[in-house]
Amino acid sequence: MSKPVNSEQYSVFSKKTEYKKLFTIHYSLFTVYCLLFTVYCLLNIGCGHKPPTLSDTHLKAIDFNQRAEHAFKKGDYKKALNFYHEALKVNRSVENIDGIAINLMNMATVYRKLGDKDNAHKCVDEILNSSGIIYSSLRLTDASFMKALLFTDDGKYDPALEWTDKAISFCKSAGCHMEGSIYNLKAKMYLLNKDPNSAIIYGNKGLELNRKYDDVQEIANSLRLIAEAKTSLNQFEEAIKLYEDALSMDKALGLSKKIAIDLMGIGNIFLKQGKCEDALKYYQRAHSAGESAGDQQVVKDASNMMDKCLQK
Amino acid sequence: MKIMKEADERFVNIEKKIGMFIIIALIGMAAGIAFIGIQQDVFTPKTEIFFVADSGRDITEGQAVKLSGFKIGKVKKLSLDDIARVKVELSINKKYMKWIKSDSKARLTKEGLIGESIIEITPGSLHAKQITENGIIVFEREKGLTEMAEELKNEIKPVLLDIKQIVHYVNDPQSNFKQTLRNLEKVSGDLSATRQYLDSLVQNTEKNLSVAIQNTDKNLTTAMVKVNSILDSSKQTIENTDNVIKRFDKDMPNLLRMVNKSLENVQKATDEIKKATEQASPQIPSLLEKGNDVADSAREVIDSVKQVWPISLYIEVPENKILKIDSYE
């Protein structure tokens, strides 16, 4: 039998129930507020993130740079040079150090394409011999690499090697991904200097680094360089295999000139082995690729080699 | 329930508290309604005026009515009359009625090129009478881009046709103009030949005369014969020249008439072009301005959208790019 509830007991019971209800309501509200606050914070993190805004001057410089790149890709080097010059001027006006270095480097690249080595050297020297502005190690790597390329073009391998070493040193301090390209250039220099064994060593080093950084274009370059070195050492089977690997990569990248060079390389191996018919097929393919790409030098080389084959 | 009331102090005078709460709420609601009413000009005294349009296109009830850029009222009602024209009733704030005169015009226009359509009322002349309640004003619709282009086309087309005809006339080998040119060319060629002939004759005469003087006695007779013959030739030449000049004199007025006619045609065409250009020119700057405004607005919108998360995540920040240097090239 339960006891009858008096008025005092009922009042206490009623208050307890009320407090429980109030606690539940407050607890629910608190949870909802916490959730809303969390959503608010997340929205602030997401929506509040604004992309860095650039000034009109910076945008103008970038616009010139992009127009120049477009002209360069179309093969209009003089127009590209003018645009890079304008981009450089705008970057100088706001002392955008990286912008100055990038456009100087690009101008050097265009001058090299135009065969104006003196001006190319001048552009690069401005980065390397700067007294007032301190350029980043990455840009110094680019400049040293370009210096090495310019000396290689002139057949001056000693200064070229010095600059490749400097480029490697800058690249290491900048933590850049260009080391493989620099080793490739070293391999090329040794190959041109009739030292295929050293070329293979540096080519392999370049190949390893390029694979590490997944730079497909430079991987193909490494393979081609090693193939060329192996050809001169009469290691034909390995060389063909390397050329074929480089060829498939160049095809994937759509580099017509490189495709023609790879095909010429394989043709040369067959010719060295006295297999003129096989060599002729590759020369014809190289001729066709070179002709389509508008590369007169490749077309001329392929034609000469085809004549050689036909005479035998 | 009685037990709870006695035990809980919060329920003491609960009726008064609820009463106060309801009264405050009612006062608040009334104030809110009054505020909205004032904002919406509900309590402002109004006057109704009308205009009649051929079509109700772009006219809607509640559409703003503006005078010199100020909102002075709105479109109250649209209805069709007996001959299917649209009768538009405008509700105008009474205080603005003094500027609406009998020669005021209602014009359907847009705020900006892509803005809302509004009815704009022109203030009218100073001496005209103020319009009264239920008065009617003239309505005109502002020309759209298509209509303006069509009008411009209609004005330019005849001019171009005239120019085409003139060019065709000038190029036609049988036209007066070409014939005139040919005659002029021929006359100038004849004159040149005559001049050369006269020059040579004078030279020969001088030469022969000097020879004749040197050989006076011996060659006098021969020289005289030669001189006579030369003089005959000269006479013949002068006669020829005279004929040419006469022919030239005869042809010249005709030629000048033809040239004048051609010039008149050209002048007429130029005047027509000028007139058409003058008619079109006031609208061109405003069109260009509007076009620029639209382009600027679009760019601002695109720039703003680009900065909105998460779109901003997918938009590449522009930067100076370095050309890839290939180790093999």
XYZ file of C-alpha atoms in Angstrom:
641
model
C 0.000 0.000 0.000
C 1.483 3.337 -0.874
C 1.360 6.223 1.557
C -0.898 9.199 0.681
C 1.077 12.248 -0.559
C 0.753 15.408 1.499
C 0.910 18.977 0.040
C 4.553 19.607 1.071
C 5.760 16.369 -0.508
C 3.773 17.178 -3.657
C 5.345 20.644 -3.853
C 8.902 19.185 -3.566
C 8.111 16.553 -6.175
C 6.607 19.186 -8.469
C 9.707 21.447 -8.150
C 12.070 18.534 -8.855
C 10.136 17.640 -12.011
C 10.189 21.268 -13.098
C 13.974 21.577 -12.529
C 14.518 18.363 -14.500
C 12.501 19.793 -17.382
C 14.356 23.102 -17.236
C 17.718 21.279 -17.145
C 16.764 19.168 -20.175
C 15.646 22.280 -22.108
C 18.823 24.214 -21.239
C 21.022 21.249 -22.032
C 19.334 20.842 -25.455
C 19.668 24.567 -26.175
C 23.333 24.488 -25.149
C 23.951 21.553 -27.530
C 22.195 23.395 -30.369
C 24.253 26.575 -29.699
C 27.469 24.538 -29.678
C 26.532 22.952 -33.026
C 25.635 26.332 -34.531
C 28.909 27.803 -33.283
C 30.842 24.917 -34.841
C 29.037 25.421 -38.184
C 29.743 29.168 -37.960
C 33.456 28.509 -37.370
C 33.590 26.050 -40.286
C 31.877 28.534 -42.589
C 34.331 31.211 -41.500
C 37.235 28.936 -42.317
C 35.754 28.060 -45.720
C 33.995 31.222 -46.845
C 36.399 33.543 -45.123
C 39.250 32.176 -47.185
C 39.861 34.750 -49.851
C 42.307 34.097 -52.642
C 45.244 36.497 -52.546
C 44.282 39.605 -54.491
C 46.853 41.107 -56.848
C 47.235 44.762 -57.663
C 46.452 46.046 -61.151
C 50.175 46.521 -61.803
C 50.955 42.913 -60.893
C 48.085 41.704 -63.046
C 49.361 43.824 -65.925
C 52.817 42.249 -65.620
C 51.282 38.768 -65.531
C 49.175 39.586 -68.568
C 52.286 40.557 -70.543
C 54.037 37.414 -69.343
C 51.157 35.211 -70.463
C 50.918 36.905 -73.840
C 54.635 36.390 -74.314
C 54.333 32.707 -73.437
C 51.537 32.360 -75.959
C 53.646 34.009 -78.677
C 56.642 31.816 -77.753
C 54.579 28.641 -78.083
C 53.413 29.804 -81.507
C 57.053 30.320 -82.511
C 56.750 34.117 -82.744
C 59.946 34.771 -80.790
C 60.273 38.484 -81.558
C 56.775 39.202 -80.321
C 57.443 37.055 -77.252
C 60.599 39.042 -76.575
C 58.695 42.343 -76.730
C 56.055 41.125 -74.326
C 58.655 39.745 -71.892
C 60.408 43.091 -72.047
C 57.155 44.875 -71.134
C 56.498 42.385 -68.328
C 60.036 43.005 -67.041
C 59.496 46.760 -67.075
C 56.263 46.492 -65.107
C 57.839 44.095 -62.592
C 60.810 46.431 -62.177
C 58.426 49.353 -61.500
C 57.036 47.538 -58.433
C 60.331 45.754 -57.636
C 58.757 42.317 -57.867
C 62.019 40.412 -57.481
C 60.756 36.989 -58.536
C 58.868 38.544 -61.458
C 62.046 40.339 -62.597
C 64.074 37.112 -62.434
C 61.427 35.034 -64.235
C 61.106 37.510 -67.095
C 64.872 37.925 -67.413
C 65.186 34.138 -67.630
C 62.447 33.951 -70.217
C 64.130 36.686 -72.254
C 67.384 34.709 -72.117
C 65.521 31.621 -73.383
C 64.039 33.604 -76.293
C 67.381 35.231 -77.146
C 68.933 31.758 -77.214
C 66.219 30.596 -79.600
C 66.949 33.606 -81.799
C 70.670 32.798 -81.704
C 71.515 36.041 -79.893
C 73.875 34.552 -77.306
C 75.302 37.892 -76.134
C 71.949 39.243 -75.035
C 71.046 35.892 -73.502
C 74.237 36.060 -71.408
C 73.446 39.669 -70.415
C 69.989 38.713 -69.124
C 71.318 35.809 -67.101
C 74.283 37.820 -65.781
C 71.863 40.398 -64.401
C 70.501 37.695 -62.106
C 73.836 36.107 -61.235
C 75.843 39.313 -60.745
C 73.173 41.389 -59.044
C 74.528 43.688 -56.345
C 71.349 45.284 -55.006
C 68.664 42.635 -55.366
C 69.001 39.211 -53.792
C 67.365 36.622 -56.010
C 66.107 33.299 -54.659
C 68.231 30.141 -54.957
C 65.646 28.745 -57.357
C 66.158 31.627 -59.787
C 69.936 31.382 -59.361
C 69.623 27.693 -60.287
C 67.701 28.620 -63.435
C 70.249 31.281 -64.348
C 73.265 28.988 -63.776
C 71.604 26.254 -65.810
C 70.984 28.679 -68.676
C 74.611 29.831 -68.456
C 75.746 26.203 -68.788
C 73.448 25.687 -71.780
C 74.790 28.799 -73.518
C 78.410 27.669 -73.043
C 77.490 24.154 -74.246
C 75.971 25.656 -77.407
C 79.311 27.360 -78.061
C 81.256 24.136 -77.380
C 82.909 25.661 -74.302
C 82.615 22.632 -72.049
C 84.893 23.735 -69.189
C 82.909 26.834 -68.197
C 79.712 24.914 -68.951
C 80.689 22.224 -66.443
C 81.490 24.889 -63.841
C 78.041 26.384 -64.257
C 76.315 23.000 -64.024
C 78.091 22.423 -60.707
C 76.970 25.848 -59.478
C 73.444 25.093 -60.658
C 73.432 21.796 -58.730
C 74.647 23.615 -55.620
C 71.934 26.319 -55.884
C 69.315 23.680 -56.635
C 70.217 21.695 -53.544
C 69.915 24.761 -51.315
C 66.581 25.682 -52.940
C 65.290 22.104 -52.785
C 64.343 22.365 -56.462
C 63.369 19.581 -58.859
C 65.770 20.556 -61.630
C 68.727 18.459 -60.560
C 67.883 15.688 -63.044
C 67.858 18.190 -65.930
C 71.247 19.543 -64.841
C 72.742 16.039 -64.770
C 71.266 15.413 -68.225
C 73.057 18.508 -69.471
C 76.275 17.232 -67.913
C 75.779 13.903 -69.697
C 75.191 15.735 -72.970
C 78.405 17.721 -72.504
C 80.438 14.563 -71.922
C 78.814 12.916 -74.905
C 79.651 15.881 -77.144
C 83.169 15.774 -75.712
C 83.531 12.116 -76.874
C 83.349 10.661 -73.375
C 80.392 8.206 -73.577
C 81.244 6.399 -70.326
C 80.952 9.594 -68.244
C 77.833 10.496 -70.240
C 76.216 7.186 -69.202
C 77.116 7.813 -65.527
C 75.568 11.317 -65.487
C 72.693 10.203 -67.688
C 71.798 7.487 -65.179
C 72.093 9.946 -62.318
C 69.762 12.307 -64.185
C 67.383 9.438 -64.972
C 67.193 8.476 -61.297
C 66.419 12.059 -60.184
C 63.958 12.694 -63.000
C 62.090 9.504 -62.125
C 62.041 10.656 -58.493
C 60.433 13.967 -59.485
C 58.318 12.338 -62.219
C 59.560 14.702 -64.935
C 58.616 12.634 -68.008
C 60.159 14.969 -70.581
C 63.514 14.865 -68.814
C 63.241 11.079 -68.252
C 62.967 10.715 -72.039
C 65.986 13.022 -72.423
C 68.004 10.876 -69.999
C 67.058 7.699 -71.883
C 67.964 9.251 -75.226
C 71.322 10.470 -73.942
C 72.196 7.070 -72.498
C 71.060 5.448 -75.754
C 73.322 7.757 -77.756
C 76.245 6.985 -75.452
C 75.603 3.242 -75.704
C 75.382 3.496 -79.488
C 78.837 5.028 -79.607
C 80.036 2.132 -77.399
C 78.398 -0.320 -79.880
C 75.946 -1.602 -77.255
C 73.207 -1.665 -79.848
C 70.501 -3.808 -78.261
C 70.422 -1.795 -75.055
C 70.531 1.424 -77.051
C 67.523 0.404 -79.182
C 65.583 -0.493 -76.068
C 66.369 2.903 -74.495
C 65.462 4.748 -77.702
C 62.154 2.895 -77.881
C 61.361 3.843 -74.276
C 62.233 7.469 -74.989
C 60.165 7.330 -78.196
C 57.037 6.105 -76.420
C 57.398 8.910 -73.843
C 57.964 11.570 -76.503
C 54.933 10.285 -78.380
C 52.848 10.571 -75.228
C 54.098 14.149 -74.756
C 53.553 14.963 -78.447
C 57.112 16.221 -79.002
C 57.522 15.830 -82.776
C 61.133 16.962 -82.910
C 62.193 14.516 -80.204
C 60.225 11.714 -81.893
C 62.156 12.345 -85.096
C 65.468 12.320 -83.175
C 64.586 9.008 -81.480
C 63.697 7.447 -84.838
C 66.907 8.767 -86.387
C 68.848 7.266 -83.468
C 67.359 3.807 -84.048
C 67.954 4.178 -87.790
C 71.601 5.031 -87.128
C 72.019 1.872 -85.033
C 70.631 -0.295 -87.839
C 72.848 1.467 -90.343
C 75.881 0.842 -88.130
C 74.924 -2.841 -88.081
C 74.650 -2.828 -91.872
C 70.865 -3.329 -91.835
C 70.060 -0.710 -94.407
C 66.496 -1.778 -95.080
C 65.555 -1.500 -91.411
C 67.440 1.752 -91.075
C 65.623 3.185 -94.104
C 62.229 2.529 -92.506
C 63.208 4.516 -89.427
C 64.717 7.321 -91.479
C 61.510 7.540 -93.501
C 59.486 7.773 -90.283
C 61.857 10.425 -88.943
C 61.584 12.353 -92.226
C 57.810 12.257 -92.059
C 57.719 13.391 -88.408
C 60.268 16.151 -89.034
C 58.427 17.346 -92.124
C 55.105 17.503 -90.291
C 56.730 19.356 -87.403
C 58.375 21.798 -89.836
C 61.863 20.921 -88.558
C 64.073 21.461 -91.591
C 67.233 20.203 -89.906
C 65.693 16.810 -89.098
C 64.263 16.561 -92.628
C 67.686 17.319 -94.098
C 69.479 14.810 -91.837
C 66.889 12.113 -92.560
C 67.142 12.738 -96.329
C 70.942 12.494 -96.197
C 70.796 9.243 -94.267
C 68.185 7.824 -96.639
C 70.451 8.664 -99.604
C 73.312 6.970 -97.783
C 71.205 3.847 -97.298
C 70.060 3.785 -100.883
C 73.640 4.092 -102.146
C 74.716 1.001 -100.221
C -3.957 24.087 -9.124
C -4.730 26.112 -6.051
C -1.894 24.335 -4.222
C 0.639 25.381 -6.980
C -0.465 29.017 -6.988
C -0.010 29.301 -3.293
C 3.385 27.578 -3.383
C 5.056 29.343 -6.388
C 5.761 33.102 -6.169
C 6.125 33.392 -9.945
C 2.410 32.937 -10.424
C 1.508 35.856 -8.156
C -0.306 38.591 -10.201
C -0.002 36.437 -13.328
C -3.177 37.946 -14.867
C -1.767 41.497 -14.703
C 1.572 40.361 -16.170
C -0.099 38.599 -19.120
C -2.362 41.597 -19.661
C 0.650 43.952 -19.774
C 2.454 41.615 -22.142
C -0.489 41.489 -24.574
C -0.949 45.305 -24.439
C 2.762 45.905 -25.193
C 2.615 43.380 -28.050
C -0.467 45.056 -29.531
C 1.155 48.524 -29.272
C 4.272 47.122 -30.956
C 2.248 45.564 -33.783
C 0.305 48.799 -34.312
C 3.562 50.800 -34.400
C 5.035 48.303 -36.885
C 1.983 48.498 -39.148
C 2.039 52.297 -38.951
C 5.760 52.378 -39.776
C 5.348 50.071 -42.806
C 2.341 52.116 -43.923
C 4.357 55.328 -43.768
C 7.226 53.662 -45.624
C 4.847 52.443 -48.338
C 3.123 55.856 -48.626
C -0.173 54.273 -47.566
C -1.207 57.357 -45.635
C 0.005 59.857 -48.235
C -2.864 61.538 -50.123
C -2.918 60.505 -53.759
C -4.341 61.701 -57.067
C -5.186 59.439 -59.988
C -4.264 60.342 -63.547
C -4.363 58.269 -66.737
C -2.614 57.552 -69.948
C -3.533 55.287 -72.834
C -1.051 52.966 -74.511
C -1.295 50.743 -77.596
C 0.132 47.821 -75.687
C 0.611 46.893 -72.042
C 4.006 45.318 -72.739
C 6.431 45.944 -69.843
C 3.796 47.888 -67.864
C 2.763 46.241 -64.603
C 0.665 47.147 -61.612
C 2.780 48.562 -58.803
C 5.451 49.755 -61.254
C 7.269 52.883 -60.075
C 6.379 56.259 -61.577
C 9.250 58.747 -61.500
C 9.709 62.411 -62.207
C 13.223 63.754 -62.591
C 14.504 60.567 -60.948
C 12.199 60.818 -57.871
C 9.565 58.231 -57.187
C 6.280 60.121 -57.184
C 3.805 57.298 -57.396
C 3.013 53.958 -58.919
C 0.902 52.233 -61.570
C -2.387 51.491 -59.848
C -4.406 49.658 -62.430
C -4.312 48.427 -66.042
C -7.464 47.888 -68.046
C -8.516 47.504 -71.684
C -10.836 50.094 -73.209
C -13.527 49.563 -75.870
C -11.068 49.559 -78.766
C -8.595 47.204 -76.994
C -6.166 49.901 -76.011
C -4.598 49.801 -72.572
C -5.807 52.350 -70.049
C -3.221 52.815 -67.334
C -4.204 54.440 -64.047
C -1.399 56.124 -62.146
C -1.582 56.902 -58.459
C 0.505 60.064 -57.860
C 1.404 61.552 -54.480
C -0.585 64.768 -54.257
C 2.414 66.913 -53.313
C 4.098 66.111 -56.662
C 1.046 66.936 -58.808
C 2.142 70.577 -59.221
C 4.915 69.476 -61.584
C 2.671 67.408 -63.847
C 1.313 69.710 -66.537
C -1.080 69.216 -69.409
C 1.857 68.851 -71.823
C 3.740 66.393 -69.591
C 4.430 63.041 -71.149
C 4.586 59.564 -69.630
C 7.392 57.485 -71.040
C 8.119 53.802 -70.484
C 11.842 53.498 -69.941
C 14.384 51.349 -68.191
C 16.702 52.117 -65.303
C 19.963 51.276 -67.071
C 20.168 48.926 -70.029
C 19.082 45.880 -68.062
C 17.328 47.619 -65.148
C 13.682 47.580 -64.212
C 11.089 49.226 -66.413
C 9.622 52.419 -64.960
C 7.177 55.075 -66.042
C 8.937 58.401 -66.273
C 6.900 61.597 -66.429
C 8.390 64.709 -67.991
C 7.781 67.910 -65.998
C 6.089 69.832 -68.829
C 6.448 73.510 -69.698
C 6.276 76.334 -67.128
C 3.186 78.035 -68.545
C 1.140 74.915 -69.129
C -1.798 74.128 -66.842
C -1.409 71.707 -63.968
C -3.188 68.448 -64.636
C -6.256 67.711 -62.527
C -7.506 64.512 -60.963
C -8.387 61.809 -63.544
C -6.617 63.888 -66.209
C -5.005 62.158 -69.193
C -1.431 62.635 -70.306
C 0.343 61.532 -73.484
C 2.259 58.262 -73.404
C 5.262 57.252 -75.463
C 7.439 54.174 -75.330
C 11.220 54.588 -75.375
C 12.784 52.926 -78.322
C 14.515 49.616 -77.676
C 17.868 48.590 -79.124
C 16.200 46.572 -81.884
C 13.937 49.461 -82.850
C 16.832 51.908 -82.850
C 18.930 49.530 -84.961
C 15.982 49.060 -87.346
C 15.495 52.823 -87.606
C 19.183 53.374 -88.230
C 19.116 50.639 -90.838
C 16.137 52.222 -92.592
C 17.875 55.586 -92.644
C 21.208 54.313 -93.863
C 19.841 51.887 -96.458
C 18.657 54.514 -99.007
C 21.911 56.407 -98.574
C 23.886 53.273 -99.294
C 21.700 52.601 -102.317
C 22.375 56.137 -103.569
C 26.107 55.662 -103.035
C 25.915 52.345 -104.875
C 24.141 54.037 -107.783
C 26.711 56.832 -107.847
C 29.590 54.353 -107.841
C 27.893 52.368 -110.557
C 27.316 55.570 -112.540
C 30.935 56.635 -112.137
C 32.201 53.181 -113.157
C 29.835 52.825 -116.139
C 31.914 53.255 -119.343
C 28.880 54.805 -121.095
C 28.197 57.377 -118.349
C 28.733 61.094 -118.929
C 31.441 61.122 -116.324
C 33.561 58.464 -118.038
C 32.943 60.001 -121.449
C 33.975 63.389 -120.119
C 37.156 61.933 -118.752
C 37.886 60.213 -122.061
C 37.303 63.455 -124.019
C 39.514 65.387 -121.643
C 42.229 62.777 -122.017
C 41.955 62.914 -125.805
C 42.041 66.742 -125.889
C 45.039 66.891 -123.594
C 46.809 64.292 -125.803
C 46.084 66.371 -128.955
C 47.271 69.552 -127.277
C 50.507 67.919 -126.237
C 51.169 66.641 -129.776
C 50.371 70.065 -131.258
C 52.682 71.774 -128.833
C 55.505 69.373 -129.733
C 54.862 69.922 -133.399
C 54.890 73.725 -132.986
C 58.104 73.571 -130.952
C 59.815 71.545 -133.637
C 58.523 73.883 -136.321
C 59.857 76.943 -134.526
C 63.213 75.220 -134.055
C 63.355 74.277 -137.731
C 62.380 77.809 -138.711
C 65.143 79.319 -136.591
C 67.632 76.869 -137.982
C 66.602 77.391 -141.592
C 66.472 81.164 -141.238
C 70.005 81.283 -139.872
C 71.226 79.103 -142.735
C 69.374 81.305 -145.210
C 70.926 84.488 -143.823
C 74.420 82.989 -143.990
C 73.937 81.930 -147.596
C 72.044 85.093 -148.615
C 72.596 85.405 -152.313
C 73.262 81.832 -153.136
C 70.435 80.242 -151.324
C 68.015 83.138 -151.158
C 65.586 81.714 -153.658
C 65.754 78.215 -152.181
C 65.468 79.642 -148.710
C 62.493 81.685 -149.671
C 60.838 78.572 -151.090
C 61.610 76.694 -147.915
C 60.380 79.565 -145.800
C 57.219 79.674 -147.818
C 56.768 75.955 -147.390
C 57.449 76.260 -143.682
C 55.019 79.090 -143.422
C 52.456 76.981 -145.231
C 53.054 74.162 -142.776
C 52.813 76.623 -139.903
C 49.588 77.987 -141.270
C 48.256 74.456 -141.572
C 49.314 73.689 -138.017
C 47.793 76.859 -136.666
C 44.592 76.010 -138.467
C 44.654 72.550 -136.887
C 45.270 74.078 -133.491
C 42.480 76.505 -134.052
C 40.149 73.617 -134.906
C 41.177 71.774 -131.774
C 40.588 74.852 -129.663
C 37.209 75.389 -131.286
C 36.272 71.771 -130.619
C 37.454 72.169 -127.068
C 35.385 75.342 -126.681
C 32.378 73.507 -128.021
C 32.802 70.451 -125.780
C 33.804 72.337 -122.655
C 30.355 73.625 -121.576
C 28.907 70.116 -121.942
C 31.788 68.689 -119.985
C 31.384 71.279 -117.262
C 27.665 70.620 -117.119
C 28.273 66.911 -116.712
C 30.922 67.490 -114.039
C 28.577 69.851 -112.225
C 25.800 67.288 -112.334
C 28.072 64.616 -110.943
C 29.223 66.951 -108.193
C 25.621 67.776 -107.352
C 24.869 64.061 -107.015
C 27.880 63.592 -104.762
C 26.837 66.637 -102.689
C 23.326 65.259 -102.345
C 24.620 61.894 -101.201
C 26.971 63.558 -98.704
C 24.109 65.637 -97.303
C 21.985 62.546 -96.856
C 24.790 60.714 -95.097
C 25.395 63.733 -92.860
C 21.708 63.959 -92.021
C 21.498 60.265 -91.169
C 24.630 60.488 -89.045
C 23.294 63.517 -87.186
C 20.048 61.712 -86.452
C 21.825 58.629 -85.189
C 24.699 60.300 -83.367
C 22.928 61.403 -80.122
C 21.991 57.805 -79.393
C 25.412 56.331 -80.076
C 27.272 57.721 -77.009
C 24.493 56.628 -74.657
C 24.459 53.179 -76.246
C 28.226 52.919 -75.895
C 28.029 54.129 -72.294
C 25.376 51.597 -71.513
C 27.430 48.882 -73.163
C 30.438 49.860 -71.066
C 28.317 49.845 -67.917
C 27.057 46.371 -68.700
C 30.593 45.110 -69.382
C 31.873 46.665 -66.124
C 29.007 45.193 -64.130
C 29.551 41.773 -65.676
C 33.269 41.948 -64.847
C 32.520 42.958 -61.263
C 30.035 40.103 -60.914
C 32.518 37.598 -62.349
C 35.323 38.925 -60.126
C 33.070 38.633 -57.077
C 31.939 35.131 -58.006
C 35.566 34.098 -58.477
C 36.268 35.027 -54.854
C 33.359 33.001 -53.472
C 34.222 29.783 -51.726
C 34.341 27.017 -52.983
C 34.614 28.444 -56.550
C 37.793 30.261 -55.493
C 39.386 26.879 -54.773
C 39.146 25.928 -58.458
C 40.427 29.200 -59.880
C 44.132 29.382 -60.449
C 45.790 32.507 -59.081
C 47.622 34.162 -61.998
C 51.373 34.381 -61.725
C 54.465 35.076 -63.797
C 55.460 31.809 -65.453
C 58.941 30.692 -66.385
C 59.488 28.896 -69.686
C 60.556 25.287 -69.256
C 64.184 24.873 -70.177
C 64.861 21.554 -71.871
C 68.281 20.074 -71.124
C 68.412 18.353 -74.532
C 67.647 21.353 -76.758
